[in-house]
Amino acid sequence: MVSEFYRNIVIATDGSENSQRAVSYGIELAKLSGATVHALYVVDTTPFSSIPMDAGWEEMYEALRREGEKATYEVKKRGDVSGVEVREVLLEGHPSKEITDFAENNNVDLIVVGTLGKTGFDRFLMGSVAEKVVRGSKVPVLVVRSEKQS
């Protein structure tokens, strides 16, 4: 029996190993409900917004875009295996704002995020995206804990 409770699910991914558990939950929910998944990666440009555009920035930007394309493609492959339609979405800006704005503007029923993504310096730059999504979203949010968390 296919439920129509969820029609559009955003799976926010950063391509990290830790985000894979959230991807699994999101794909499974989409499979059970017949929903379309929007695999969403946000190129976080906020730490660099005050830096003049030069060759170094362009290289970093392109590397982040490639990382995003790879991350969303991995979600698409997992969706294909499960028979779930996955649309790849690559945005740029502040991750939590882009995720919540996309959800509100695209009739999304659920946002799926992991609680621990990038770590170290990357995490310092991004802050707690999951927490900011939970606090700022008008759409229900499923937060999936990383297996590595105690």
Short mmCIF file of N, CA and C in Angstrom, two decimals:
data_model
loop_
_atom_site.label_atom_id
_atom_site.label_comp_id
_atom_site.label_asym_id
_atom_site.label_seq_id
_atom_site.Cartn_x
_atom_site.Cartn_y
_atom_site.Cartn_z
N MET A 1 0.84 -1.18 0.00
CA MET A 1 0.00 0.00 0.00
C MET A 1 0.88 1.24 0.00
N VAL A 2 0.62 2.14 -0.90
CA VAL A 2 1.39 3.37 -1.00
C VAL A 2 0.60 4.50 -0.35
N SER A 3 1.23 5.16 0.60
CA SER A 3 0.62 6.30 1.27
C SER A 3 0.93 7.57 0.48
N GLU A 4 0.01 8.50 0.52
CA GLU A 4 0.28 9.78 -0.13
C GLU A 4 0.56 10.86 0.91
N PHE A 5 0.95 10.41 2.10
CA PHE A 5 1.25 11.36 3.17
C PHE A 5 2.40 12.26 2.77
N TYR A 6 3.42 11.68 2.17
CA TYR A 6 4.55 12.46 1.67
C TYR A 6 4.55 12.39 0.15
N ARG A 7 4.63 13.53 -0.48
CA ARG A 7 4.72 13.57 -1.94
C ARG A 7 6.08 14.09 -2.39
N ASN A 8 6.64 15.01 -1.61
CA ASN A 8 7.94 15.61 -1.92
C ASN A 8 8.78 15.64 -0.66
N ILE A 9 9.93 14.99 -0.71
CA ILE A 9 10.84 14.92 0.42
C ILE A 9 12.17 15.51 0.01
N VAL A 10 12.69 16.44 0.81
CA VAL A 10 14.04 16.94 0.61
C VAL A 10 14.98 16.12 1.48
N ILE A 11 16.03 15.61 0.87
CA ILE A 11 17.13 15.01 1.63
C ILE A 11 18.30 15.95 1.46
N ALA A 12 18.63 16.65 2.54
CA ALA A 12 19.77 17.56 2.51
C ALA A 12 21.03 16.73 2.76
N THR A 13 21.96 16.82 1.84
CA THR A 13 23.19 16.03 1.95
C THR A 13 24.40 16.93 1.79
N ASP A 14 25.46 16.56 2.49
CA ASP A 14 26.73 17.26 2.29
C ASP A 14 27.78 16.31 1.73
N GLY A 15 27.34 15.09 1.40
CA GLY A 15 28.25 14.13 0.81
C GLY A 15 29.09 13.37 1.82
N SER A 16 28.95 13.69 3.10
CA SER A 16 29.77 13.03 4.11
C SER A 16 29.26 11.62 4.40
N GLU A 17 30.14 10.83 4.98
CA GLU A 17 29.76 9.48 5.40
C GLU A 17 28.62 9.56 6.42
N ASN A 18 28.68 10.55 7.29
CA ASN A 18 27.65 10.70 8.32
C ASN A 18 26.28 11.00 7.74
N SER A 19 26.20 11.65 6.60
CA SER A 19 24.90 11.99 6.03
C SER A 19 24.24 10.79 5.36
N GLN A 20 24.97 9.70 5.18
CA GLN A 20 24.41 8.54 4.49
C GLN A 20 23.25 7.90 5.23
N ARG A 21 23.26 7.97 6.55
CA ARG A 21 22.16 7.40 7.33
C ARG A 21 20.88 8.20 7.07
N ALA A 22 20.99 9.51 7.00
CA ALA A 22 19.84 10.36 6.68
C ALA A 22 19.33 10.05 5.27
N VAL A 23 20.26 9.83 4.35
CA VAL A 23 19.88 9.47 2.98
C VAL A 23 19.08 8.17 2.99
N SER A 24 19.55 7.19 3.74
CA SER A 24 18.85 5.90 3.82
C SER A 24 17.42 6.07 4.34
N TYR A 25 17.27 6.82 5.41
CA TYR A 25 15.93 7.07 5.96
C TYR A 25 15.05 7.78 4.95
N GLY A 26 15.57 8.80 4.31
CA GLY A 26 14.79 9.56 3.35
C GLY A 26 14.34 8.74 2.16
N ILE A 27 15.25 7.92 1.64
CA ILE A 27 14.92 7.05 0.50
C ILE A 27 13.85 6.04 0.91
N GLU A 28 14.00 5.46 2.09
CA GLU A 28 13.02 4.47 2.56
C GLU A 28 11.64 5.10 2.75
N LEU A 29 11.59 6.28 3.34
CA LEU A 29 10.30 6.98 3.49
C LEU A 29 9.67 7.28 2.13
N ALA A 30 10.49 7.70 1.19
CA ALA A 30 9.99 8.00 -0.16
C ALA A 30 9.46 6.73 -0.83
N LYS A 31 10.17 5.64 -0.64
CA LYS A 31 9.74 4.37 -1.23
C LYS A 31 8.39 3.94 -0.66
N LEU A 32 8.24 4.05 0.66
CA LEU A 32 7.00 3.64 1.31
C LEU A 32 5.82 4.54 0.96
N SER A 33 6.09 5.81 0.72
CA SER A 33 5.00 6.76 0.48
C SER A 33 4.82 7.14 -0.99
N GLY A 34 5.73 6.69 -1.84
CA GLY A 34 5.63 7.04 -3.26
C GLY A 34 6.06 8.47 -3.55
N ALA A 35 6.83 9.05 -2.65
CA ALA A 35 7.24 10.45 -2.80
C ALA A 35 8.40 10.61 -3.77
N THR A 36 8.52 11.81 -4.28
CA THR A 36 9.69 12.22 -5.05
C THR A 36 10.70 12.80 -4.08
N VAL A 37 11.97 12.45 -4.26
CA VAL A 37 13.04 12.98 -3.42
C VAL A 37 13.75 14.10 -4.16
N HIS A 38 14.05 15.16 -3.43
CA HIS A 38 14.88 16.24 -3.93
C HIS A 38 16.19 16.15 -3.16
N ALA A 39 17.23 15.63 -3.80
CA ALA A 39 18.55 15.52 -3.17
C ALA A 39 19.18 16.90 -3.24
N LEU A 40 19.33 17.54 -2.10
CA LEU A 40 19.71 18.94 -2.05
C LEU A 40 21.08 19.13 -1.42
N TYR A 41 21.94 19.79 -2.16
CA TYR A 41 23.28 20.16 -1.67
C TYR A 41 23.41 21.66 -1.82
N VAL A 42 23.89 22.30 -0.77
CA VAL A 42 24.07 23.75 -0.82
C VAL A 42 25.56 24.07 -0.76
N VAL A 43 26.05 24.73 -1.81
CA VAL A 43 27.42 25.25 -1.80
C VAL A 43 27.41 26.44 -0.85
N ASP A 44 28.06 26.27 0.29
CA ASP A 44 28.05 27.31 1.32
C ASP A 44 29.01 28.42 0.92
N THR A 45 28.44 29.51 0.44
CA THR A 45 29.26 30.65 0.00
C THR A 45 29.38 31.73 1.07
N THR A 46 28.71 31.56 2.21
CA THR A 46 28.71 32.62 3.22
C THR A 46 30.09 32.91 3.81
N PRO A 47 30.95 31.92 4.06
CA PRO A 47 32.25 32.28 4.64
C PRO A 47 33.12 33.10 3.70
N PHE A 48 32.80 33.07 2.41
CA PHE A 48 33.64 33.72 1.42
C PHE A 48 32.98 34.94 0.79
N SER A 49 31.85 35.36 1.33
CA SER A 49 31.10 36.45 0.70
C SER A 49 31.85 37.78 0.72
N SER A 50 32.77 37.95 1.66
CA SER A 50 33.51 39.22 1.71
C SER A 50 34.87 39.14 1.03
N ILE A 51 35.18 37.97 0.46
CA ILE A 51 36.46 37.78 -0.22
C ILE A 51 36.29 38.13 -1.69
N PRO A 52 37.18 38.95 -2.25
CA PRO A 52 37.08 39.26 -3.68
C PRO A 52 37.22 37.99 -4.53
N MET A 53 36.46 37.94 -5.60
CA MET A 53 36.52 36.79 -6.50
C MET A 53 37.86 36.80 -7.23
N ASP A 54 38.62 35.74 -7.04
CA ASP A 54 39.88 35.60 -7.75
C ASP A 54 40.03 34.13 -8.15
N ALA A 55 41.16 33.79 -8.72
CA ALA A 55 41.37 32.43 -9.21
C ALA A 55 41.26 31.41 -8.08
N GLY A 56 41.77 31.75 -6.89
CA GLY A 56 41.70 30.83 -5.76
C GLY A 56 40.27 30.54 -5.34
N TRP A 57 39.46 31.59 -5.30
CA TRP A 57 38.05 31.42 -4.95
C TRP A 57 37.33 30.60 -6.00
N GLU A 58 37.61 30.88 -7.27
CA GLU A 58 36.96 30.13 -8.36
C GLU A 58 37.28 28.64 -8.26
N GLU A 59 38.54 28.33 -7.95
CA GLU A 59 38.93 26.92 -7.78
C GLU A 59 38.16 26.27 -6.65
N MET A 60 38.08 26.97 -5.51
CA MET A 60 37.37 26.42 -4.36
C MET A 60 35.89 26.26 -4.68
N TYR A 61 35.31 27.25 -5.32
CA TYR A 61 33.90 27.20 -5.69
C TYR A 61 33.63 26.00 -6.60
N GLU A 62 34.48 25.81 -7.59
CA GLU A 62 34.30 24.68 -8.51
C GLU A 62 34.46 23.35 -7.79
N ALA A 63 35.39 23.28 -6.84
CA ALA A 63 35.57 22.05 -6.06
C ALA A 63 34.32 21.76 -5.23
N LEU A 64 33.73 22.79 -4.64
CA LEU A 64 32.51 22.61 -3.86
C LEU A 64 31.34 22.19 -4.75
N ARG A 65 31.25 22.77 -5.93
CA ARG A 65 30.19 22.37 -6.87
C ARG A 65 30.35 20.91 -7.28
N ARG A 66 31.59 20.50 -7.56
CA ARG A 66 31.82 19.09 -7.92
C ARG A 66 31.45 18.17 -6.76
N GLU A 67 31.79 18.58 -5.55
CA GLU A 67 31.42 17.80 -4.37
C GLU A 67 29.90 17.68 -4.27
N GLY A 68 29.20 18.77 -4.53
CA GLY A 68 27.75 18.76 -4.49
C GLY A 68 27.14 17.88 -5.57
N GLU A 69 27.69 17.95 -6.77
CA GLU A 69 27.20 17.11 -7.86
C GLU A 69 27.39 15.64 -7.54
N LYS A 70 28.53 15.31 -6.95
CA LYS A 70 28.81 13.93 -6.56
C LYS A 70 27.84 13.48 -5.46
N ALA A 71 27.63 14.35 -4.46
CA ALA A 71 26.76 14.00 -3.33
C ALA A 71 25.32 13.76 -3.79
N THR A 72 24.80 14.63 -4.64
CA THR A 72 23.41 14.46 -5.10
C THR A 72 23.29 13.27 -6.05
N TYR A 73 24.33 13.01 -6.84
CA TYR A 73 24.32 11.86 -7.74
C TYR A 73 24.28 10.55 -6.94
N GLU A 74 25.00 10.52 -5.82
CA GLU A 74 25.00 9.32 -4.97
C GLU A 74 23.59 9.05 -4.43
N VAL A 75 22.88 10.11 -4.06
CA VAL A 75 21.50 9.95 -3.59
C VAL A 75 20.63 9.43 -4.74
N LYS A 76 20.84 9.98 -5.94
CA LYS A 76 20.07 9.54 -7.11
C LYS A 76 20.30 8.06 -7.39
N LYS A 77 21.55 7.62 -7.31
CA LYS A 77 21.85 6.20 -7.54
C LYS A 77 21.12 5.32 -6.53
N ARG A 78 21.11 5.74 -5.28
CA ARG A 78 20.42 4.95 -4.25
C ARG A 78 18.92 4.95 -4.49
N GLY A 79 18.40 6.06 -4.97
CA GLY A 79 16.99 6.12 -5.31
C GLY A 79 16.65 5.20 -6.46
N ASP A 80 17.51 5.18 -7.48
CA ASP A 80 17.29 4.31 -8.64
C ASP A 80 17.21 2.85 -8.22
N VAL A 81 18.10 2.45 -7.33
CA VAL A 81 18.12 1.06 -6.84
C VAL A 81 16.81 0.73 -6.10
N SER A 82 16.25 1.72 -5.41
CA SER A 82 15.03 1.52 -4.62
C SER A 82 13.75 1.83 -5.39
N GLY A 83 13.88 2.26 -6.63
CA GLY A 83 12.70 2.62 -7.41
C GLY A 83 12.08 3.94 -7.01
N VAL A 84 12.90 4.85 -6.50
CA VAL A 84 12.43 6.16 -6.05
C VAL A 84 12.93 7.23 -7.01
N GLU A 85 12.02 8.12 -7.42
CA GLU A 85 12.43 9.23 -8.28
C GLU A 85 13.22 10.24 -7.46
N VAL A 86 14.41 10.58 -7.93
CA VAL A 86 15.26 11.55 -7.24
C VAL A 86 15.63 12.66 -8.21
N ARG A 87 15.39 13.87 -7.78
CA ARG A 87 15.81 15.05 -8.54
C ARG A 87 16.99 15.68 -7.82
N GLU A 88 18.04 15.93 -8.56
CA GLU A 88 19.24 16.52 -7.97
C GLU A 88 19.12 18.05 -7.99
N VAL A 89 19.39 18.66 -6.83
CA VAL A 89 19.28 20.11 -6.70
C VAL A 89 20.57 20.65 -6.08
N LEU A 90 21.19 21.59 -6.77
CA LEU A 90 22.41 22.22 -6.29
C LEU A 90 22.14 23.71 -6.15
N LEU A 91 22.26 24.22 -4.92
CA LEU A 91 22.03 25.63 -4.66
C LEU A 91 23.28 26.23 -4.05
N GLU A 92 23.31 27.55 -3.93
CA GLU A 92 24.43 28.19 -3.24
C GLU A 92 23.90 29.27 -2.33
N GLY A 93 24.61 29.46 -1.22
CA GLY A 93 24.21 30.45 -0.23
C GLY A 93 24.43 29.91 1.16
N HIS A 94 23.58 30.32 2.09
CA HIS A 94 23.65 29.84 3.47
C HIS A 94 22.84 28.54 3.54
N PRO A 95 23.46 27.42 3.92
CA PRO A 95 22.78 26.12 3.82
C PRO A 95 21.40 26.06 4.47
N SER A 96 21.27 26.45 5.73
CA SER A 96 19.96 26.29 6.38
C SER A 96 18.89 27.15 5.71
N LYS A 97 19.23 28.35 5.32
CA LYS A 97 18.27 29.23 4.65
C LYS A 97 17.87 28.67 3.29
N GLU A 98 18.84 28.20 2.53
CA GLU A 98 18.54 27.65 1.20
C GLU A 98 17.66 26.40 1.32
N ILE A 99 17.94 25.55 2.31
CA ILE A 99 17.16 24.33 2.51
C ILE A 99 15.71 24.68 2.86
N THR A 100 15.53 25.56 3.84
CA THR A 100 14.16 25.91 4.26
C THR A 100 13.42 26.68 3.17
N ASP A 101 14.09 27.58 2.48
CA ASP A 101 13.45 28.32 1.39
C ASP A 101 13.02 27.37 0.27
N PHE A 102 13.91 26.44 -0.10
CA PHE A 102 13.57 25.48 -1.16
C PHE A 102 12.33 24.68 -0.76
N ALA A 103 12.32 24.20 0.48
CA ALA A 103 11.19 23.39 0.95
C ALA A 103 9.88 24.18 0.89
N GLU A 104 9.91 25.40 1.36
CA GLU A 104 8.70 26.21 1.39
C GLU A 104 8.22 26.59 -0.01
N ASN A 105 9.13 26.75 -0.95
CA ASN A 105 8.77 27.19 -2.30
C ASN A 105 8.49 26.05 -3.27
N ASN A 106 8.65 24.80 -2.82
CA ASN A 106 8.48 23.66 -3.73
C ASN A 106 7.54 22.59 -3.20
N ASN A 107 6.59 22.98 -2.38
CA ASN A 107 5.57 22.05 -1.86
C ASN A 107 6.17 20.81 -1.21
N VAL A 108 7.24 21.00 -0.47
CA VAL A 108 7.90 19.88 0.20
C VAL A 108 7.14 19.54 1.47
N ASP A 109 6.95 18.24 1.71
CA ASP A 109 6.21 17.75 2.88
C ASP A 109 7.13 17.41 4.05
N LEU A 110 8.40 17.13 3.77
CA LEU A 110 9.33 16.70 4.82
C LEU A 110 10.75 17.02 4.39
N ILE A 111 11.55 17.49 5.35
CA ILE A 111 12.98 17.68 5.15
C ILE A 111 13.69 16.64 5.99
N VAL A 112 14.64 15.93 5.41
CA VAL A 112 15.44 14.94 6.14
C VAL A 112 16.87 15.45 6.19
N VAL A 113 17.41 15.58 7.41
CA VAL A 113 18.79 16.03 7.60
C VAL A 113 19.47 15.15 8.63
N GLY A 114 20.78 15.09 8.54
CA GLY A 114 21.57 14.40 9.55
C GLY A 114 22.03 15.38 10.60
N THR A 115 22.37 14.86 11.79
CA THR A 115 22.79 15.74 12.88
C THR A 115 24.28 16.03 12.87
N LEU A 116 25.05 15.23 12.17
CA LEU A 116 26.50 15.44 12.16
C LEU A 116 26.98 15.21 10.74
N GLY A 117 27.47 16.26 10.11
CA GLY A 117 27.95 16.13 8.75
C GLY A 117 29.44 16.33 8.72
N LYS A 118 29.85 17.37 8.06
CA LYS A 118 31.27 17.69 7.99
C LYS A 118 31.78 18.00 9.40
N THR A 119 33.05 17.72 9.61
CA THR A 119 33.61 17.96 10.94
C THR A 119 34.82 18.87 10.84
N GLY A 120 35.37 19.21 11.98
CA GLY A 120 36.58 20.03 12.01
C GLY A 120 36.32 21.41 11.44
N PHE A 121 37.23 21.88 10.60
CA PHE A 121 37.13 23.23 10.05
C PHE A 121 35.86 23.42 9.24
N ASP A 122 35.47 22.38 8.46
CA ASP A 122 34.24 22.49 7.67
C ASP A 122 33.04 22.71 8.59
N ARG A 123 32.98 21.99 9.70
CA ARG A 123 31.86 22.13 10.63
C ARG A 123 31.87 23.52 11.25
N PHE A 124 33.05 24.03 11.57
CA PHE A 124 33.16 25.37 12.14
C PHE A 124 32.58 26.39 11.16
N LEU A 125 32.87 26.23 9.89
CA LEU A 125 32.36 27.17 8.89
C LEU A 125 30.85 27.07 8.74
N MET A 126 30.33 25.87 8.76
CA MET A 126 28.91 25.68 8.51
C MET A 126 28.05 25.87 9.74
N GLY A 127 28.58 25.67 10.93
CA GLY A 127 27.75 25.71 12.13
C GLY A 127 26.83 24.51 12.14
N SER A 128 25.82 24.55 12.93
CA SER A 128 24.89 23.44 13.03
C SER A 128 23.73 23.64 12.05
N VAL A 129 23.91 23.14 10.85
CA VAL A 129 22.90 23.31 9.81
C VAL A 129 21.59 22.64 10.24
N ALA A 130 21.68 21.42 10.77
CA ALA A 130 20.46 20.71 11.16
C ALA A 130 19.66 21.51 12.19
N GLU A 131 20.34 22.04 13.18
CA GLU A 131 19.64 22.81 14.21
C GLU A 131 18.97 24.05 13.62
N LYS A 132 19.66 24.72 12.73
CA LYS A 132 19.10 25.93 12.11
C LYS A 132 17.92 25.59 11.21
N VAL A 133 17.97 24.43 10.54
CA VAL A 133 16.84 24.01 9.71
C VAL A 133 15.64 23.73 10.61
N VAL A 134 15.85 23.01 11.70
CA VAL A 134 14.75 22.71 12.62
C VAL A 134 14.12 23.99 13.15
N ARG A 135 14.95 24.93 13.53
CA ARG A 135 14.43 26.18 14.11
C ARG A 135 13.74 27.07 13.07
N GLY A 136 14.20 27.03 11.82
CA GLY A 136 13.69 27.96 10.82
C GLY A 136 12.67 27.42 9.85
N SER A 137 12.42 26.12 9.88
CA SER A 137 11.55 25.52 8.88
C SER A 137 10.08 25.57 9.27
N LYS A 138 9.24 25.85 8.29
CA LYS A 138 7.79 25.75 8.46
C LYS A 138 7.31 24.36 8.05
N VAL A 139 8.23 23.58 7.48
CA VAL A 139 7.96 22.23 7.00
C VAL A 139 8.50 21.25 8.06
N PRO A 140 7.81 20.13 8.31
CA PRO A 140 8.33 19.15 9.26
C PRO A 140 9.74 18.70 8.88
N VAL A 141 10.56 18.45 9.91
CA VAL A 141 11.96 18.06 9.71
C VAL A 141 12.22 16.76 10.46
N LEU A 142 12.80 15.79 9.76
CA LEU A 142 13.26 14.55 10.38
C LEU A 142 14.76 14.66 10.54
N VAL A 143 15.23 14.63 11.79
CA VAL A 143 16.66 14.71 12.07
C VAL A 143 17.14 13.31 12.39
N VAL A 144 18.12 12.84 11.62
CA VAL A 144 18.64 11.49 11.77
C VAL A 144 20.02 11.56 12.40
N ARG A 145 20.15 10.91 13.54
CA ARG A 145 21.43 10.90 14.24
C ARG A 145 22.44 10.04 13.49
N SER A 146 23.67 10.48 13.51
CA SER A 146 24.76 9.71 12.94
C SER A 146 25.00 8.48 13.81
N GLU A 147 25.37 7.37 13.19
CA GLU A 147 25.70 6.17 13.97
C GLU A 147 26.91 6.40 14.85
N LYS A 148 27.74 7.37 14.50
CA LYS A 148 28.96 7.63 15.25
C LYS A 148 28.71 8.42 16.52
N GLN A 149 27.51 9.01 16.67
CA GLN A 149 27.22 9.79 17.87
C GLN A 149 26.91 8.85 19.01
N SER A 150 27.31 9.26 20.21
CA SER A 150 27.03 8.40 21.37
C SER A 150 25.76 8.81 22.06
#
